[in-house]
């Protein structure tokens, strides 16, 4: 069974890093700054980076004995919805990326699983899986517009911020109120 699927990476794809000009000599370095459009579905259910938004890559590619170590930051806008009040959430997210990509047929390539260590395809690195992991791990599963967001009144759906402090739907019809008092005396 072949260990590698045939190279399918497009060197011009925004998140494919080309290492052809990085000497395969441990310690060789190259910096890479690039603005690329965000791929679709970069996020979780309620929050994520909008597809096509500008992602700023600020990366360092370093040759190590068995491959290339990619490290640095990726910054992009995040948009989502508050899980309590549905207000729009909008901020800039910076994630750290650090991932080793083994040369094809290196000892690392042969002795590790692909989910432990990334793989190079010829001179190309697909940054997208590592970027996705970094972004998804950083995003909140239950995003809030602010930490103490009080949410919405479950009765009328108005934000508690916009309601008076004594807002309540507990007023019972006076006729029912006396009835419930009757019930209480019977017990
Ligand atoms: Zn909120
Ligand atoms: Zn209400």
Short mmCIF file of C-alpha atoms and ligand atoms in Angstrom, two decimals:
data_model
loop_
_atom_site.label_atom_id
_atom_site.label_comp_id
_atom_site.label_asym_id
_atom_site.label_seq_id
_atom_site.Cartn_x
_atom_site.Cartn_y
_atom_site.Cartn_z
CA UNK A 1 0.00 0.00 0.00
CA UNK A 2 1.54 3.34 -0.92
CA UNK A 3 2.30 5.48 2.11
CA UNK A 4 1.56 8.69 0.29
CA UNK A 5 -1.34 9.80 -1.75
CA UNK A 6 -0.11 11.54 -4.89
CA UNK A 7 0.71 15.20 -4.34
CA UNK A 8 -2.49 17.13 -4.62
CA UNK A 9 -1.42 20.46 -3.20
CA UNK A 10 -1.70 23.49 -5.39
CA UNK A 11 1.41 25.65 -4.84
CA UNK A 12 -0.69 28.72 -5.57
CA UNK A 13 -3.34 27.95 -2.95
CA UNK A 14 -3.35 30.68 -0.29
CA UNK A 15 -2.54 28.38 2.62
CA UNK A 16 0.02 26.23 0.83
CA UNK A 17 3.56 27.22 1.77
CA UNK A 18 6.26 26.66 -0.79
CA UNK A 19 9.65 25.85 0.75
CA UNK A 20 11.66 25.55 -2.46
CA UNK A 21 13.83 28.53 -1.56
CA UNK A 22 14.46 27.22 1.96
CA UNK A 23 17.73 25.22 2.01
CA UNK A 24 17.33 21.73 3.48
CA UNK A 25 20.05 22.44 5.99
CA UNK A 26 19.14 22.48 9.71
CA UNK A 27 18.98 26.05 10.95
CA UNK A 28 18.13 27.61 7.59
CA UNK A 29 15.38 30.16 8.08
CA UNK A 30 12.87 32.03 6.06
CA UNK A 31 10.18 34.41 7.16
CA UNK A 32 6.87 34.52 5.41
CA UNK A 33 4.40 37.39 5.64
CA UNK A 34 1.34 37.08 3.54
CA UNK A 35 -2.28 38.20 3.54
CA UNK A 36 -4.61 35.49 2.32
CA UNK A 37 -8.37 35.03 2.12
CA UNK A 38 -9.79 32.87 4.90
CA UNK A 39 -11.06 29.44 3.83
CA UNK A 40 -14.73 28.61 4.35
CA UNK A 41 -15.90 27.17 7.68
CA UNK A 42 -12.93 28.46 9.66
CA UNK A 43 -14.60 28.37 13.05
CA UNK A 44 -17.28 26.72 15.11
CA UNK A 45 -21.04 26.87 15.03
CA UNK A 46 -21.67 30.30 16.55
CA UNK A 47 -18.43 32.07 15.77
CA UNK A 48 -15.63 32.05 13.24
CA UNK A 49 -13.58 33.88 10.64
CA UNK A 50 -15.81 34.89 7.73
CA UNK A 51 -14.86 33.15 4.49
CA UNK A 52 -12.69 35.41 2.35
CA UNK A 53 -11.73 37.74 5.21
CA UNK A 54 -8.09 38.83 5.34
CA UNK A 55 -5.85 36.49 7.29
CA UNK A 56 -2.45 37.92 8.14
CA UNK A 57 0.20 35.22 8.19
CA UNK A 58 3.38 36.09 10.03
CA UNK A 59 5.40 32.90 9.96
CA UNK A 60 8.89 31.54 10.36
CA UNK A 61 9.94 28.50 8.40
CA UNK A 62 12.96 26.73 9.83
CA UNK A 63 14.76 23.71 8.42
CA UNK A 64 15.29 21.00 10.98
CA UNK A 65 16.96 17.65 10.36
CA UNK A 66 13.76 15.83 9.43
CA UNK A 67 11.64 18.54 7.96
CA UNK A 68 10.44 22.10 8.35
CA UNK A 69 9.18 23.70 11.52
CA UNK A 70 6.54 26.35 10.89
CA UNK A 71 5.83 28.77 13.71
CA UNK A 72 4.31 32.19 14.08
CA UNK A 73 0.97 33.89 14.23
CA UNK A 74 -2.13 34.18 12.13
CA UNK A 75 -4.44 37.15 12.71
CA UNK A 76 -7.90 37.64 11.34
CA UNK A 77 -11.34 39.03 12.12
CA UNK A 78 -13.85 36.93 14.00
CA UNK A 79 -17.58 37.31 13.78
CA UNK A 80 -20.26 35.54 15.71
CA UNK A 81 -23.31 35.73 17.87
CA UNK A 82 -23.61 35.99 21.63
CA UNK A 83 -24.94 32.67 22.92
CA UNK A 84 -27.15 34.48 25.45
CA UNK A 85 -28.52 37.53 23.65
CA UNK A 86 -27.70 36.93 19.95
CA UNK A 87 -25.94 40.29 19.66
CA UNK A 88 -23.15 40.40 17.07
CA UNK A 89 -19.66 39.68 18.30
CA UNK A 90 -16.81 41.14 16.31
CA UNK A 91 -13.15 41.11 17.21
CA UNK A 92 -9.68 40.40 15.92
CA UNK A 93 -8.17 37.03 16.75
CA UNK A 94 -4.50 36.10 16.77
CA UNK A 95 -3.56 32.44 17.07
CA UNK A 96 -0.16 30.87 17.48
CA UNK A 97 0.78 28.17 15.04
CA UNK A 98 3.62 25.74 15.59
CA UNK A 99 3.82 22.61 13.55
CA UNK A 100 6.52 20.29 12.28
CA UNK A 101 6.22 19.02 8.73
CA UNK A 102 8.34 15.97 8.01
CA UNK A 103 10.16 15.51 4.72
CA UNK A 104 8.78 12.70 2.62
CA UNK A 105 10.56 9.42 3.43
CA UNK A 106 12.45 10.91 6.38
CA UNK A 107 12.72 8.76 9.52
CA UNK A 108 10.05 10.94 11.11
CA UNK A 109 7.80 10.39 8.12
CA UNK A 110 8.25 6.63 8.35
CA UNK A 111 8.01 6.26 12.14
CA UNK A 112 5.16 8.61 13.06
CA UNK A 113 1.50 8.85 12.29
CA UNK A 114 0.21 11.65 10.13
CA UNK A 115 -1.93 13.00 12.93
CA UNK A 116 1.15 13.37 15.16
CA UNK A 117 3.43 15.18 12.73
CA UNK A 118 2.52 17.04 9.57
CA UNK A 119 3.81 15.90 6.21
CA UNK A 120 5.42 17.79 3.37
CA UNK A 121 4.38 17.00 -0.16
CA UNK A 122 7.53 17.56 -2.16
CA UNK A 123 8.44 21.11 -1.14
CA UNK A 124 4.92 22.10 -0.21
CA UNK A 125 3.23 22.44 3.15
CA UNK A 126 -0.50 22.56 3.63
CA UNK A 127 -0.96 24.97 6.53
CA UNK A 128 -4.74 24.76 6.56
CA UNK A 129 -5.26 21.80 8.96
CA UNK A 130 -2.92 23.28 11.60
CA UNK A 131 -4.52 26.70 11.17
CA UNK A 132 -7.99 25.22 11.58
CA UNK A 133 -6.99 23.39 14.74
CA UNK A 134 -5.42 26.52 16.22
CA UNK A 135 -8.45 28.69 15.42
CA UNK A 136 -11.06 26.18 16.57
CA UNK A 137 -9.24 25.54 19.85
CA UNK A 138 -9.06 29.27 20.53
CA UNK A 139 -12.67 30.14 19.78
CA UNK A 140 -15.18 29.93 22.62
CA UNK A 141 -17.75 27.14 22.26
CA UNK A 142 -20.25 29.42 24.00
CA UNK A 143 -19.37 32.92 22.78
CA UNK A 144 -20.61 35.89 24.79
CA UNK A 145 -20.83 39.57 23.84
CA UNK A 146 -19.39 40.23 27.27
CA UNK A 147 -18.60 37.92 30.13
CA UNK A 148 -21.50 39.08 32.32
CA UNK A 149 -24.07 39.32 29.52
CA UNK A 150 -27.39 38.87 31.32
CA UNK A 151 -29.12 37.57 28.18
CA UNK A 152 -32.75 38.04 27.27
CA UNK A 153 -35.89 37.95 29.39
CA UNK A 154 -37.32 34.51 28.60
CA UNK A 155 -40.87 35.89 28.66
CA UNK A 156 -40.62 38.89 26.33
CA UNK A 157 -37.24 38.38 24.65
CA UNK A 158 -35.96 41.86 25.50
CA UNK A 159 -32.33 42.24 26.58
CA UNK A 160 -32.08 42.62 30.37
CA UNK A 161 -29.85 45.67 29.73
CA UNK A 162 -32.85 47.42 28.19
CA UNK A 163 -35.34 46.48 30.92
CA UNK A 164 -35.90 48.18 34.27
CA UNK A 165 -34.39 46.44 37.27
CA UNK A 166 -37.80 45.41 38.59
CA UNK A 167 -38.97 44.01 35.23
CA UNK A 168 -41.08 40.93 35.82
CA UNK A 169 -43.87 38.89 34.34
CA UNK A 170 -44.83 37.39 37.67
CA UNK A 171 -47.93 39.57 38.18
CA UNK A 172 -50.73 37.11 38.72
CA UNK A 173 -54.29 38.05 37.88
CA UNK A 174 -55.80 39.20 41.23
CA UNK A 175 -58.64 36.69 40.91
CA UNK A 176 -56.19 33.83 40.56
CA UNK A 177 -54.06 35.26 43.35
CA UNK A 178 -56.96 34.92 45.83
CA UNK A 179 -57.66 31.43 44.54
CA UNK A 180 -54.09 30.36 45.16
CA UNK A 181 -54.39 31.77 48.69
CA UNK A 182 -57.49 29.61 49.19
CA UNK A 183 -55.55 26.56 48.07
CA UNK A 184 -52.84 27.35 50.56
CA UNK A 185 -55.26 27.53 53.53
CA UNK A 186 -56.75 24.17 52.57
CA UNK A 187 -53.40 22.41 52.82
ZN1 LIG B 1 -24.90 38.96 25.00
ZN1 LIG B 2 -39.76 40.31 30.01
#
